[in-house]
Amino acid sequence: MSHIALYRAWRPQTFRDMVGQQHVVQTLQNAIRERRISHAYLFNGPRGTGKTSAAKILAKAVNCLEGPTPDPCNVCDACVGITSGSIMDVVEIDAASNRGIDEIRDIRDKVRYAPTEVRYKVYIIDEVHMLTSEAFNALLKTLEEPPAHVIFILATTEPHKLPATIISRCQRFDFRQVGMEEQTERLRRICEEEGIAADDDALAYIARLSDGGMRDAISLLEQVASFAGGRITLDEAVDVTGGMVAEQFAELANAVRDRDVAAIMALTEGLMQAGKSADKCIENLIYYFRDLLLLKLVPGQHAGTERIVDPERFRAMAESFSKDRLFQMIDTLNKYQNEMRHAAQPQTLFEVALMKICTIPEPGAALDSAARSVPAASAGGRETAASSEVLRLQQRIDTLEQRLEQLMREGVAAGGMPAASPAAGNGGRAGGRTGGAAFGSRPGGAPSASPSIGKVKLEPFAAARGGEAFERIRAQWPEALQRVKEAGVSVHAWLINGEPVSAVDDQVLLAFKNTIHRETTEKPANREVIERVLQAVFGRPLRFVTVMQKDWQAAEGSAQNAAAEPLQWQARRSRLRRASRNG
């Protein structure tokens, strides 16, 4: 039994073979049936979802000897030739390797001539976003005045990189990620047709790893089938793809729950020696804790995971974590996963991520109680570096708060504080307590390192939170982050830790949890890059201002209380009126 080139054997040949793209298929078939064929199409979507396959099927549909027909026959000379690639009038171009203006000019010269073998000349340009600006300009001229016998099909995974002038001249179709159930069913059908024995949980695991791409799912199935002896099992699928088995999940989760860093280090070393990749391990852990969280939030529903073979043990593990802690752990692992893509030592970063989620405190635990527990832990020899750091920071914060309150009572101006005072480093906190006023300069008139830090008045932003303008900014924020990443990976690494929370006029307010991330983002060189990207994404000049997250939460709470105060007075007046009438 041979499993070589399984994807080529199961590549869609008709629209009926397309999986999970019914909205695209129905629209194209109706257009062909009604003879409303466009001169240019844009197929956009994640990798492996059928964009290029759909383009070839469309080429066969319009050129089939029995058509144009929504269902190409795949037996006539035109269909067979297009499938094999021998029809010279149907040209497939990889824009990643043919991205210059010369290649597009060659196309522009040839489109003038009528097709010689079939009804339409079809140009399929894959990864079209890789074309240069000059090539796009040359292509635009052809798209504006196309000959009647030419059809362009552009395929891309990154449509935001295409000029708007190109997109506006194409009919755009968005290909979606294929659902897990549809993928599993298609893999099961392939196994039945090819004589491959496979367990359902193994097929579900392969579907999950493909991330919605049918091509990737079939390629993984071919790889696992080549490895398996007689039957594809879940353990074999996990082993071949470098994943983690259920027992390893349970051991790591137990160590995280017990905050046992020593056990985590031993387990991590064992995983690395077994050939597991750090990025794959952290990805699997995110899925695992996501399933725990889902079971806690929706107890009556199956967790939707193929990794857990013992539901009772899985349920007991979910009960040992609070949902707030699970949220924080998933968020932390996700941040480290993003950083791991650029790390020189991914194993070290994986170990740090696990140690980090071990030290996440349970929500609701007051810092002062943590501080009181430190001496007792020290007496028993169990004091950790994290507890010591928490105590030191808490004591420093308490001292700073006392000094600030004393200065405000005495009426001392903020700019007149002694040069040695560490309160200037806590400008964000002071701003939150004094309605947005903070330290903008140092003694002697020397400007601060970050001129905009601490000068933000939060009242206008708190009043404008949730506005329509801000919602538009938040909806496009992922695109802005991606553009910043393309402009500079290091700038993106600092900016991603900030969250847009409000917007007023031409200013966007970003809230940061970490002072270092905030200060580095505020540096003039980083600010210039970020604001240039913001102007390009939102089409107008935008500046960003920053605040610490705790200060923003305090300002939000004050705004909500201020909004609720008139309602409280109205209720009080109503009670007084009722009392006077009754009296």
XYZ file of C-alpha atoms in Angstrom:
583
model
C 0.000 0.000 0.000
C 1.523 3.308 -1.081
C 0.694 6.698 0.382
C 3.021 8.732 -1.837
C 1.565 12.015 -3.178
C -1.672 11.564 -1.256
C -2.554 15.237 -1.590
C -2.048 15.222 -5.364
C -4.392 12.248 -5.618
C -7.045 13.986 -3.470
C -6.645 17.538 -4.717
C -10.106 18.965 -5.639
C -10.907 18.527 -9.340
C -14.458 19.921 -9.280
C -16.307 22.452 -7.135
C -18.037 19.536 -5.394
C -14.668 18.406 -4.031
C -14.058 21.711 -2.228
C -14.313 21.310 1.559
C -15.636 24.077 3.791
C -15.946 26.735 1.045
C -19.606 26.384 0.095
C -20.138 30.167 0.013
C -17.398 30.564 -2.616
C -18.472 27.535 -4.627
C -22.129 28.553 -4.820
C -21.304 32.117 -5.908
C -18.911 30.982 -8.645
C -21.265 28.305 -9.933
C -24.175 30.741 -10.120
C -22.020 33.291 -11.966
C -20.921 30.685 -14.528
C -24.448 29.362 -14.938
C -25.779 32.874 -15.628
C -22.794 33.774 -17.880
C -21.714 36.596 -15.552
C -18.025 35.835 -15.639
C -15.789 38.585 -14.313
C -12.471 39.545 -15.863
C -10.607 39.487 -12.513
C -10.997 37.539 -9.240
C -9.180 37.840 -5.925
C -9.046 34.646 -3.851
C -7.958 35.429 -0.295
C -7.606 33.133 2.696
C -5.295 31.080 4.925
C -2.866 28.622 3.408
C -4.127 25.239 2.301
C -7.807 26.222 2.051
C -8.161 25.633 -1.714
C -7.466 28.998 -3.379
C -5.236 27.673 -6.170
C -7.380 24.566 -6.601
C -10.495 26.717 -6.977
C -8.661 28.867 -9.540
C -7.843 25.818 -11.688
C -11.383 24.472 -11.363
C -12.712 27.884 -12.472
C -10.333 27.791 -15.457
C -11.694 24.363 -16.417
C -15.305 25.469 -15.859
C -15.064 28.389 -18.297
C -13.035 26.420 -20.869
C -14.720 23.010 -20.717
C -15.884 21.828 -24.156
C -19.338 21.252 -22.676
C -19.458 24.719 -21.121
C -18.992 27.179 -19.744
C -20.425 24.941 -17.060
C -20.504 25.070 -13.245
C -19.432 21.391 -13.235
C -16.451 20.729 -15.547
C -16.425 17.230 -17.001
C -12.694 16.534 -16.372
C -12.613 14.201 -19.381
C -12.522 16.522 -22.392
C -9.231 17.656 -23.904
C -9.490 21.115 -22.341
C -10.136 19.828 -18.798
C -7.442 17.159 -19.012
C -4.932 19.637 -20.433
C -5.619 22.247 -17.737
C -5.303 19.604 -15.017
C -1.948 18.407 -16.380
C -0.730 21.943 -17.116
C -0.211 21.389 -20.828
C -2.671 24.070 -22.034
C -0.576 27.125 -22.882
C -3.533 29.507 -22.548
C -3.903 28.748 -18.816
C -0.813 30.132 -17.085
C 0.005 29.721 -13.385
C 2.596 32.179 -12.045
C 4.281 32.152 -8.648
C 4.625 35.822 -7.731
C 7.117 34.986 -4.986
C 9.749 34.121 -7.597
C 8.391 36.194 -10.515
C 7.682 39.458 -8.774
C 9.318 42.035 -11.018
C 7.927 44.443 -13.570
C 9.422 42.500 -16.493
C 7.274 39.444 -15.826
C 4.092 41.543 -15.613
C 5.014 43.445 -18.773
C 5.396 40.108 -20.531
C 1.859 39.208 -19.460
C 0.578 42.607 -20.622
C 2.083 42.046 -24.056
C 0.647 38.548 -24.435
C -2.930 39.200 -23.267
C -3.655 41.064 -26.504
C -3.504 37.837 -28.487
C -6.527 35.536 -28.608
C -6.308 32.067 -27.021
C -5.262 29.292 -29.377
C -6.487 26.122 -27.620
C -9.404 27.038 -25.326
C -12.130 29.644 -24.923
C -10.449 31.967 -22.371
C -6.899 32.869 -21.485
C -6.581 32.448 -17.701
C -3.718 33.877 -15.669
C -3.451 32.494 -12.108
C -1.036 34.610 -10.046
C -0.324 32.924 -6.716
C 1.016 34.896 -3.704
C 0.233 38.082 -5.611
C 1.074 40.244 -2.579
C 4.771 39.557 -3.293
C 4.768 41.702 -6.449
C 6.754 44.929 -6.398
C 5.102 48.355 -6.565
C 6.179 48.761 -10.175
C 4.731 45.360 -11.066
C 1.418 46.283 -9.423
C 1.279 49.467 -11.486
C 1.879 47.493 -14.665
C -0.779 44.956 -13.689
C -3.245 47.736 -12.864
C -3.163 49.016 -16.433
C -4.118 45.574 -17.716
C -6.894 45.146 -15.167
C -8.393 48.519 -16.096
C -8.830 47.629 -19.781
C -8.752 43.827 -20.077
C -9.500 42.040 -23.345
C -12.771 40.096 -23.341
C -10.974 36.752 -23.704
C -8.762 37.117 -20.587
C -9.482 36.221 -16.948
C -7.115 37.056 -14.090
C -7.276 35.070 -10.837
C -5.140 36.522 -8.037
C -4.514 34.376 -4.943
C -3.003 35.634 -1.695
C -2.796 34.962 2.025
C -2.185 38.651 2.846
C -4.706 40.860 1.018
C -3.835 43.921 3.139
C -0.545 44.159 1.242
C -2.352 44.675 -2.074
C -2.976 48.232 -3.323
C -6.586 49.335 -2.997
C -6.640 50.069 -6.739
C -5.985 46.399 -7.478
C -8.566 45.101 -4.994
C -11.263 47.449 -6.311
C -10.978 45.965 -9.797
C -11.441 42.354 -8.674
C -14.302 40.279 -7.362
C -13.061 39.267 -3.926
C -13.738 35.852 -2.386
C -12.672 35.103 1.174
C -11.718 31.477 1.779
C -12.277 30.322 5.357
C -10.463 27.854 7.543
C -12.017 24.429 7.169
C -13.959 23.291 10.234
C -12.493 20.505 12.319
C -15.480 18.205 11.813
C -15.355 18.664 8.032
C -11.639 17.975 8.004
C -12.001 14.858 10.141
C -14.752 13.527 7.887
C -12.678 14.157 4.766
C -9.647 12.420 6.307
C -11.848 9.458 7.269
C -13.104 9.212 3.682
C -9.544 9.331 2.321
C -8.500 6.545 4.686
C -11.429 4.385 3.593
C -10.659 4.913 -0.102
C -6.910 4.353 0.310
C -7.275 1.364 2.638
C -5.640 3.103 5.607
C -6.759 1.976 9.073
C -6.950 4.952 11.465
C -8.510 5.694 14.858
C -10.984 8.565 15.052
C -9.058 10.353 17.792
C -5.897 10.221 15.640
C -7.726 11.806 12.694
C -9.163 14.483 14.984
C -5.674 15.226 16.307
C -4.314 15.586 12.758
C -7.206 17.906 11.859
C -6.482 20.073 14.886
C -2.796 20.408 13.971
C -3.593 21.537 10.431
C -5.068 24.811 11.749
C -7.938 24.824 9.279
C -5.875 23.970 6.179
C -7.086 20.880 4.290
C -3.822 20.596 2.375
C -1.809 20.499 5.606
C -4.189 17.918 7.070
C -3.739 15.553 4.112
C 0.032 16.048 4.159
C 0.146 15.179 7.870
C -2.037 12.132 7.239
C 0.378 10.971 4.548
C 3.335 11.472 6.893
C 1.732 9.579 9.782
C 0.493 6.802 7.482
C 4.032 6.283 6.191
C 5.269 5.924 9.775
C 2.487 3.702 11.139
C 2.792 -0.025 10.635
C -0.775 -1.260 10.293
C -3.055 1.253 11.977
C -2.760 4.973 12.725
C -3.215 5.522 16.454
C -3.248 8.727 18.493
C 0.113 7.918 20.097
C 1.735 7.430 16.688
C 0.239 10.670 15.369
C 1.495 12.569 18.421
C 4.946 10.991 18.138
C 5.391 11.749 14.431
C 4.185 15.356 14.682
C 6.264 16.156 17.773
C 3.290 16.682 20.075
C 2.743 15.637 23.674
C 0.783 12.676 24.967
C -1.935 12.972 27.604
C 0.296 11.758 30.431
C 2.846 14.497 29.739
C 0.086 17.109 29.794
C -1.110 15.805 33.153
C 2.391 15.790 34.651
C 3.113 19.358 33.559
C -0.308 20.562 34.717
C 0.195 18.908 38.116
C 3.582 20.599 38.518
C 2.124 23.998 37.549
C -0.795 23.519 39.948
C 1.588 22.619 42.808
C 4.016 25.408 41.798
C 6.772 22.789 41.712
C 9.492 24.460 39.630
C 11.958 21.600 40.175
C 9.522 19.089 38.697
C 8.847 21.404 35.749
C 12.538 21.699 34.943
C 12.947 17.920 34.999
C 9.882 17.382 32.784
C 11.032 20.049 30.322
C 14.464 18.482 30.043
C 12.851 15.108 29.372
C 10.678 16.580 26.608
C 13.651 18.221 24.915
C 15.714 15.038 25.092
C 12.810 13.165 23.506
C 13.093 15.481 20.506
C 10.061 17.660 21.218
C 10.293 21.222 19.932
C 9.733 24.034 22.404
C 7.328 25.945 20.159
C 5.185 22.852 19.591
C 5.121 22.100 23.328
C 3.961 25.587 24.266
C 1.324 25.489 21.523
C -0.023 22.192 22.864
C -0.063 23.548 26.419
C -2.152 26.525 25.322
C -4.681 24.132 23.786
C -4.653 21.999 26.935
C -5.331 24.873 29.341
C -7.914 26.216 26.908
C -9.766 22.908 27.201
C -9.572 23.095 30.994
C -11.027 26.597 30.861
C -13.819 25.533 28.515
C -14.810 22.713 30.827
C -14.984 25.131 33.782
C -17.067 27.712 31.909
C -19.363 25.169 30.206
C -19.475 22.175 32.591
C -22.163 20.288 30.691
C -20.386 20.390 27.358
C -17.594 18.128 26.164
C -14.310 19.974 26.266
C -13.726 19.405 22.550
C -10.240 18.005 22.884
C -8.764 14.880 21.385
C -5.788 14.812 23.748
C -7.612 13.740 26.885
C -8.505 10.074 27.007
C -9.632 10.055 30.657
C -12.542 12.524 31.042
C -12.780 12.066 34.823
C -9.122 12.870 35.324
C -9.474 15.834 33.002
C -12.461 17.132 34.986
C -10.573 16.764 38.259
C -7.653 18.714 36.799
C -10.001 21.510 35.697
C -11.418 21.775 39.224
C -7.932 22.315 40.659
C -7.507 25.621 38.783
C -9.565 28.782 39.083
C -10.835 30.216 35.804
C -9.057 33.535 36.436
C -5.742 31.765 36.863
C -6.349 29.784 33.660
C -7.018 33.020 31.784
C -3.742 34.476 33.059
C -1.773 31.321 32.243
C -3.091 31.183 28.671
C -2.318 34.877 28.195
C 1.208 34.421 29.538
C 1.927 31.359 27.381
C 0.619 33.161 24.309
C 2.969 36.101 24.875
C 5.954 33.806 25.276
C 4.903 31.866 22.180
C 5.053 35.093 20.141
C 8.484 35.935 21.546
C 9.723 32.401 20.886
C 9.529 32.930 17.126
C 12.491 35.310 17.330
C 14.364 33.675 20.214
C 17.831 32.205 19.794
C 17.191 29.766 22.685
C 13.550 28.640 22.475
C 14.022 25.928 25.124
C 15.121 28.527 27.674
C 12.131 30.707 26.857
C 9.828 27.689 27.234
C 11.267 26.993 30.680
C 10.844 30.648 31.668
C 7.224 30.584 30.481
C 6.472 27.548 32.659
C 8.183 29.120 35.678
C 6.199 32.297 35.049
C 2.809 30.553 35.140
C 3.944 28.711 38.272
C 4.389 32.012 40.109
C 1.073 33.564 39.006
C -0.780 34.318 42.260
C -4.335 33.208 42.793
C -6.739 36.084 42.032
C -8.036 37.834 45.132
C -4.921 37.170 47.163
C -3.886 40.502 48.672
C -0.296 41.578 48.366
C -0.073 42.301 52.049
C -1.020 38.721 52.868
C 1.709 37.578 50.501
C 4.115 39.849 52.322
C 3.100 38.434 55.704
C 3.697 34.930 54.439
C 7.268 35.681 53.394
C 8.851 35.636 56.879
C 7.114 32.391 57.730
C 8.241 30.839 54.469
C 11.762 32.059 55.106
C 11.799 30.440 58.552
C 10.962 27.124 56.952
C 13.546 27.560 54.219
C 10.869 27.843 51.491
C 11.102 31.543 50.573
C 11.241 31.986 46.803
C 12.794 34.745 44.761
C 9.337 35.721 43.480
C 7.941 36.237 47.022
C 10.972 38.331 47.969
C 10.496 40.517 44.918
C 6.786 40.973 45.664
C 7.583 42.043 49.225
C 10.257 44.503 48.126
C 8.018 46.105 45.489
C 5.049 46.312 47.848
C 7.133 48.033 50.541
C 8.462 50.493 48.002
C 4.962 51.267 46.717
C 3.666 51.820 50.265
C 6.539 54.202 51.008
C 5.963 56.173 47.823
C 2.229 56.457 48.481
C 2.842 57.792 51.987
C 5.318 60.409 50.739
C 2.989 61.506 47.935
C 0.034 61.887 50.288
C 2.185 63.894 52.711
C 3.379 66.198 49.915
C -0.175 66.766 48.671
C -1.363 67.622 52.178
C 1.485 70.111 52.594
C 0.776 71.661 49.187
C 4.223 71.003 47.746
C 4.327 71.179 43.932
C 5.097 67.977 42.128
C 7.977 69.498 40.202
C 9.735 70.495 43.422
C 10.420 66.994 44.682
C 13.979 66.120 45.637
C 16.122 64.761 42.836
C 16.809 61.532 44.705
C 13.125 60.736 45.147
C 12.114 57.533 43.382
C 8.576 58.856 42.995
C 9.389 60.163 39.544
C 9.596 56.574 38.368
C 6.077 56.058 39.662
C 4.558 58.943 37.742
C 1.820 56.761 36.278
C 0.547 55.824 39.727
C 0.608 59.397 40.981
C -1.266 60.508 37.892
C -4.024 58.044 38.632
C -4.434 59.379 42.174
C -4.465 63.069 41.286
C -6.824 63.026 38.334
C -4.114 62.809 35.679
C -1.538 65.372 36.940
C 1.962 63.981 37.246
C 5.641 64.821 37.193
C 6.578 66.220 33.792
C 10.063 67.518 34.552
C 13.019 66.945 36.782
C 14.634 69.488 39.147
C 16.701 72.138 37.454
C 14.476 72.189 34.379
C 15.971 69.045 32.821
C 13.418 67.235 30.695
C 12.409 63.717 31.647
C 13.549 60.703 29.589
C 10.036 60.147 28.260
C 8.367 63.563 27.847
C 4.810 62.250 27.395
C 4.883 59.777 30.267
C 2.830 60.974 33.204
C 1.262 64.000 31.442
C -1.925 62.248 30.361
C -5.196 63.587 31.701
C -7.382 60.534 31.876
C -10.791 62.174 32.413
C -11.473 62.872 28.679
C -10.369 59.355 27.749
C -12.527 57.797 30.482
C -15.531 59.777 29.250
C -14.903 58.726 25.609
C -14.357 55.021 26.283
C -16.429 52.707 24.115
C -17.069 55.403 21.474
C -17.575 54.603 17.808
C -14.232 56.124 16.791
C -12.375 54.006 19.336
C -14.194 50.833 18.270
C -12.966 51.382 14.724
C -9.424 51.835 15.997
C -9.615 48.692 18.122
C -10.992 46.682 15.179
C -7.987 47.659 13.014
C -5.421 47.412 15.806
C -4.236 43.867 14.825
C -3.467 45.192 11.338
C -1.537 48.098 12.873
C 0.488 45.676 15.010
C 1.315 43.604 11.932
C 2.471 46.711 10.055
C 4.650 47.736 13.009
C 6.146 44.235 13.064
C 7.043 44.564 9.399
C 8.622 47.952 10.086
C 10.611 46.709 13.082
C 10.388 43.484 15.071
C 11.908 45.031 18.196
C 9.390 47.912 18.189
C 6.562 45.412 17.800
C 7.894 43.364 20.739
C 7.445 46.371 23.059
C 4.202 47.722 21.563
C 2.356 44.395 21.705
C 2.308 44.650 25.488
C 0.160 47.797 25.265
C -3.613 47.634 24.826
C -5.703 50.429 23.231
C -8.332 51.427 25.797
C -9.742 54.752 24.541
C -9.352 57.482 21.936
C -9.980 61.225 21.941
C -9.675 63.266 18.732
C -6.288 62.344 17.236
C -4.911 60.577 20.321
C -5.036 56.868 21.145
C -4.546 55.825 24.768
C -2.487 52.660 25.334
C -2.501 50.911 28.718
C 0.616 48.982 29.789
C 1.085 46.503 32.627
C 4.866 46.885 32.675
C 6.745 50.161 33.121
C 9.709 49.023 31.012
C 7.478 48.228 28.036
C 5.776 51.587 28.394
C 8.972 53.629 28.621
C 10.633 51.816 25.709
C 7.580 52.300 23.504
C 7.689 56.036 24.314
C 11.266 56.437 23.030
C 11.391 58.936 20.133
C 12.723 56.439 17.590
C 10.021 53.873 18.442
C 7.321 56.575 18.576
C 8.222 57.747 15.077
C 7.857 54.240 13.643
C 4.564 53.542 15.428
C 2.880 56.840 14.577
C 3.956 56.556 10.941
C 2.258 53.137 10.781
C -0.857 54.453 12.548
C -1.217 57.184 9.940
C -0.865 54.655 7.125
C -3.414 52.229 8.637
C -6.069 54.724 9.763
C -5.620 57.265 6.986
C -5.068 60.249 9.271
C -2.366 61.459 11.672
C -2.704 59.718 15.041
C -0.595 60.132 18.148
C -0.486 57.671 20.996
C -0.239 58.412 24.690
C 0.416 55.839 27.377
C -0.749 55.054 30.877
C -0.240 52.252 33.347
C -3.108 49.786 33.346
C -3.833 50.167 37.055
C -4.183 53.942 36.633
C -6.564 53.487 33.722
C -8.703 51.087 35.742
C -8.853 53.647 38.558
C -9.875 56.387 36.116
C -12.529 54.136 34.614
C -13.932 53.400 38.054
C -14.045 57.109 38.904
C -15.899 57.863 35.659
C -18.454 55.155 36.374
C -18.989 56.441 39.911
C -19.412 59.992 38.631
C -21.992 58.818 36.121
C -23.863 56.897 38.792
C -23.885 59.781 41.335
C -26.719 61.806 39.673
C -28.843 58.680 39.591
C -28.259 58.197 43.321
C -29.381 61.789 44.035
C -32.488 61.305 41.875
C -33.379 58.185 43.828
C -32.836 60.020 47.110
C -35.086 62.914 46.041
C -37.799 60.448 45.010
C -37.664 58.790 48.416
C -37.953 62.189 50.156
C -40.975 63.158 48.042
C -42.717 59.885 48.838
C -41.952 60.353 52.546
C -43.360 63.911 52.554
C -46.565 62.792 50.818
C -47.030 59.920 53.253
C -46.299 62.216 56.200
